[in-house]
Coordinates of C-alpha atoms in Angstrom, one line a residue:
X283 CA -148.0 71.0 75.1
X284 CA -144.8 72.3 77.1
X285 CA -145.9 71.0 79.7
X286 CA -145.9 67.7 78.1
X287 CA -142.6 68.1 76.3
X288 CA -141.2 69.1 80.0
X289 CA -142.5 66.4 81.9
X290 CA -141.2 63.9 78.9
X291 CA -137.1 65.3 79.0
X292 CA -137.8 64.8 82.8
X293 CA -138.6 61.1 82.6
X294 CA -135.4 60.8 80.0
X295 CA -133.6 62.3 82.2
X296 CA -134.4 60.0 85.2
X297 CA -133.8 56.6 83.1
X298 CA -131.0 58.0 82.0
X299 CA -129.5 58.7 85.5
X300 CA -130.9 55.1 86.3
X301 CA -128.9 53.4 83.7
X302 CA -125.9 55.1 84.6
X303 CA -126.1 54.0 88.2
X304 CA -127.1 50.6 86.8
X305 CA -123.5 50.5 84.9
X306 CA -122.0 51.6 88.0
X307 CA -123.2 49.1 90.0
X308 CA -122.7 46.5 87.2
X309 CA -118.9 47.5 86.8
X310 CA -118.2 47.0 90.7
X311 CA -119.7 43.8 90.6
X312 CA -116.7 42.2 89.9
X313 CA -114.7 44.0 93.0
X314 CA -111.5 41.9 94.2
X315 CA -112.9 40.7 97.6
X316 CA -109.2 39.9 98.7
X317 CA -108.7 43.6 98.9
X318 CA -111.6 45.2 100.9
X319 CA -111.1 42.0 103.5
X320 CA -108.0 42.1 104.1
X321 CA -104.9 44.4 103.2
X322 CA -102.4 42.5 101.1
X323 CA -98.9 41.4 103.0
X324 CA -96.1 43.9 101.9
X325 CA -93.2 42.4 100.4
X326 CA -91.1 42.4 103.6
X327 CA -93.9 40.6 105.2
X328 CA -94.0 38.1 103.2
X329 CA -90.3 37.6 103.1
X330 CA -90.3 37.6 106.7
X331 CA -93.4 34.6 106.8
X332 CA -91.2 32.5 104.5
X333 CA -88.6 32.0 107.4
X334 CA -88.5 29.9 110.6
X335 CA -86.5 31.0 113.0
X336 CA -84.6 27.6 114.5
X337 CA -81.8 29.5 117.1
X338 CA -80.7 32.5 118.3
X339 CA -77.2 33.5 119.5
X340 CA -74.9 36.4 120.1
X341 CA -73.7 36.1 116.6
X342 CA -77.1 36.6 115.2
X343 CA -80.9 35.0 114.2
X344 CA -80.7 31.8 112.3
X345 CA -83.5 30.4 110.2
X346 CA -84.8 28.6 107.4
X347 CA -86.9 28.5 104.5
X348 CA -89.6 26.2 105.3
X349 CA -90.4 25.4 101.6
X350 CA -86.8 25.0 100.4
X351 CA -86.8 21.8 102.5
X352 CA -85.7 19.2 99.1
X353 CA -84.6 15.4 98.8
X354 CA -81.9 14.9 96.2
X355 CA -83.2 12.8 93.4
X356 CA -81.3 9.9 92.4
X357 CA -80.7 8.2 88.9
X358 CA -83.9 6.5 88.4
X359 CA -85.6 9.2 89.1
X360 CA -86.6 8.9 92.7
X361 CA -86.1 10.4 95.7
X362 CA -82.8 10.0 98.2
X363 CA -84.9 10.4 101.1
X364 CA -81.5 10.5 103.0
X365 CA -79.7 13.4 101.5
X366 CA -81.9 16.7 102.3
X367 CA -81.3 19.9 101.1
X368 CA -82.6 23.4 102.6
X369 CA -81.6 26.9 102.3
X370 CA -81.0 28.8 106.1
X371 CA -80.3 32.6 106.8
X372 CA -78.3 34.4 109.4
X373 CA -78.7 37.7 110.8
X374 CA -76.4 39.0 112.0
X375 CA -76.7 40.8 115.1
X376 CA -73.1 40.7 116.8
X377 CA -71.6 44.2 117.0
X378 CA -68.3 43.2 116.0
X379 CA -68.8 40.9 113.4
X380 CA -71.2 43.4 111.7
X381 CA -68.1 45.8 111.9
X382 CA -65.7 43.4 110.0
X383 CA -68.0 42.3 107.3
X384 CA -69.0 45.7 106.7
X385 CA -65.0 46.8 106.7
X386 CA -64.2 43.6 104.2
X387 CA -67.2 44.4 101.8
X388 CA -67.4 48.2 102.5
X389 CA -66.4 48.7 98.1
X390 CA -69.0 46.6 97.2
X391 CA -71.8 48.6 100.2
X392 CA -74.1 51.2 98.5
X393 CA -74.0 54.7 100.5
X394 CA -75.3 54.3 104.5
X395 CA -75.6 50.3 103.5
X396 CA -74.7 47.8 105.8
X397 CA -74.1 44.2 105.9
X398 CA -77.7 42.4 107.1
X399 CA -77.6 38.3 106.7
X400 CA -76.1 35.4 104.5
X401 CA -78.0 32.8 102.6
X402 CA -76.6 29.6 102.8
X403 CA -77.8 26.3 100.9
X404 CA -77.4 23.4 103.2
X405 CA -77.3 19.4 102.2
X406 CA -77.5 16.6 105.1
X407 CA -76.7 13.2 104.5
X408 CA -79.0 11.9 107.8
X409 CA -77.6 8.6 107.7
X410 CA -73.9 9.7 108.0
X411 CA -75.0 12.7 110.4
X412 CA -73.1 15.2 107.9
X413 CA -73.5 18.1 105.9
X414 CA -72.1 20.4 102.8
X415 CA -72.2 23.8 102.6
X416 CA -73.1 24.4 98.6
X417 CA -73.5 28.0 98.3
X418 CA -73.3 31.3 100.1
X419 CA -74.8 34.6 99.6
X420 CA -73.7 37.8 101.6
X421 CA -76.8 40.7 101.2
X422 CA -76.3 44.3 102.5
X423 CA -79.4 46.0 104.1
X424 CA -80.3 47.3 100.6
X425 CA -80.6 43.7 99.1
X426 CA -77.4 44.1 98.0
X427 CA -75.9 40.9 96.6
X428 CA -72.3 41.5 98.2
X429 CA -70.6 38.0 97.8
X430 CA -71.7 34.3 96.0
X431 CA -69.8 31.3 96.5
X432 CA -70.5 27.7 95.4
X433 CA -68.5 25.0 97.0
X434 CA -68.3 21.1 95.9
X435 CA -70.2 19.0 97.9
X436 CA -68.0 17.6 101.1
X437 CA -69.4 16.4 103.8
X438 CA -68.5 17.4 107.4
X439 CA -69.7 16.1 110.4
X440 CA -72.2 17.7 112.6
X441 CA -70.9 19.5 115.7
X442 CA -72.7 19.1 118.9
X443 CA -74.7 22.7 120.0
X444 CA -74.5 24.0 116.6
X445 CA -76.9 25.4 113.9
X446 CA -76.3 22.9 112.0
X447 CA -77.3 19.9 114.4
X448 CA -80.5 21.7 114.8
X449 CA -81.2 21.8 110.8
X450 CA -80.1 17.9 111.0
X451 CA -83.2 17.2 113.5
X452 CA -85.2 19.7 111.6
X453 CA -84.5 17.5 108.4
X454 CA -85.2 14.1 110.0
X455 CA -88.6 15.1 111.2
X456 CA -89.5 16.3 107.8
X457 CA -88.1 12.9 106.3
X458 CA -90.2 11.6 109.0
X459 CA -93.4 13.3 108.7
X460 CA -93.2 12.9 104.8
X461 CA -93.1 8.7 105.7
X462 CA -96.2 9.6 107.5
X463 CA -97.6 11.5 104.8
X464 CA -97.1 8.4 102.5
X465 CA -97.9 5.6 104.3
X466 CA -101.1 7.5 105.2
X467 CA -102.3 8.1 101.3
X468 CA -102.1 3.8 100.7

């Protein structure tokens, strides 16, 4: 008989260790794939992917935001596919004019903070060859917002060499390639 009785709280035993593994297995079932195939971009990675980089000079590394690229919408609701919008940054990289920004905004710097790049929000009018500066943001190494400044929108025209006339060519082939885009979908 105590045989029996042993032999009995050994098979409870083993279905209860089976069950348990059972609910262990069942609870990893739903496992986020995304993780254990491939580790997740850190934040400054995936700041850094949101950029192109379109020149590079001694003042510093200029790019844009490849998704900020925008067509001003007009009264009846469509789009001005002649005034672009898009929002560029510069790093800068130039000794000196690190040292003057970082002397004009050294009150507003956090401790061992430096200035890094500037945000700027850029609208081209493509037929006229122009563009606006709207805004500008100044950021310290820290992500510090240092200085923001919105401008009316004035036109200039594009100088030869610059930035800018290589964000105007940027902008027409993406007014281009969105006339592609459509004329493909009919």
């Amino acid at each position: 008989m105590n045989k029996l009785m042993l032999l009995f709280f050994m098979l409870v035993a083993c279905l209860g260790a089976l069950t348990v593994q059972a609910e262990e297995v069942k609870q990893q079932e739903g496992m986020n794939w995304e993780i254990s195939m491939m580790p997740k971009a850190t934040e400054e990675e995936q700041e850094a992917a949101r950029w192109s980089i379109v020149v590079e000079n001694n003042l510093g590394v200029y790019a844009y935001d490849m998704d900020s690229l925008t067509f001003t919408k007009v009264e009846n609701g469509f789009a001005d596919k002649n005034i672009v919008s898009v929002l560029t940054k510069t790093v800068f990289t130039d000794k000196e004019t690190l040292k003057k920004l970082n002397n004009k905004y050294k009150d507003k710097l956090a401790k061992k903070e430096k200035v890094l790049y500037c945000e700027i929000c850029m609208t081209f009018n493509l037929a006229e060859k122009s563009y606006a500066v709207t805004n500008m943001d100044v950021f310290g190494s820290k992500k510090t917002l240092l200085q923001h400044s919105e401008k009316e929108l004035q036109f200039v025209p594009v100088p030869q060499g610059s930035f800018a006339e290589a964000m105007l060519e940027i902008c027409q082939q993406a007014v281009a390639n969105d006339a592609q885009q459509q004329e493909a979908g009919k």
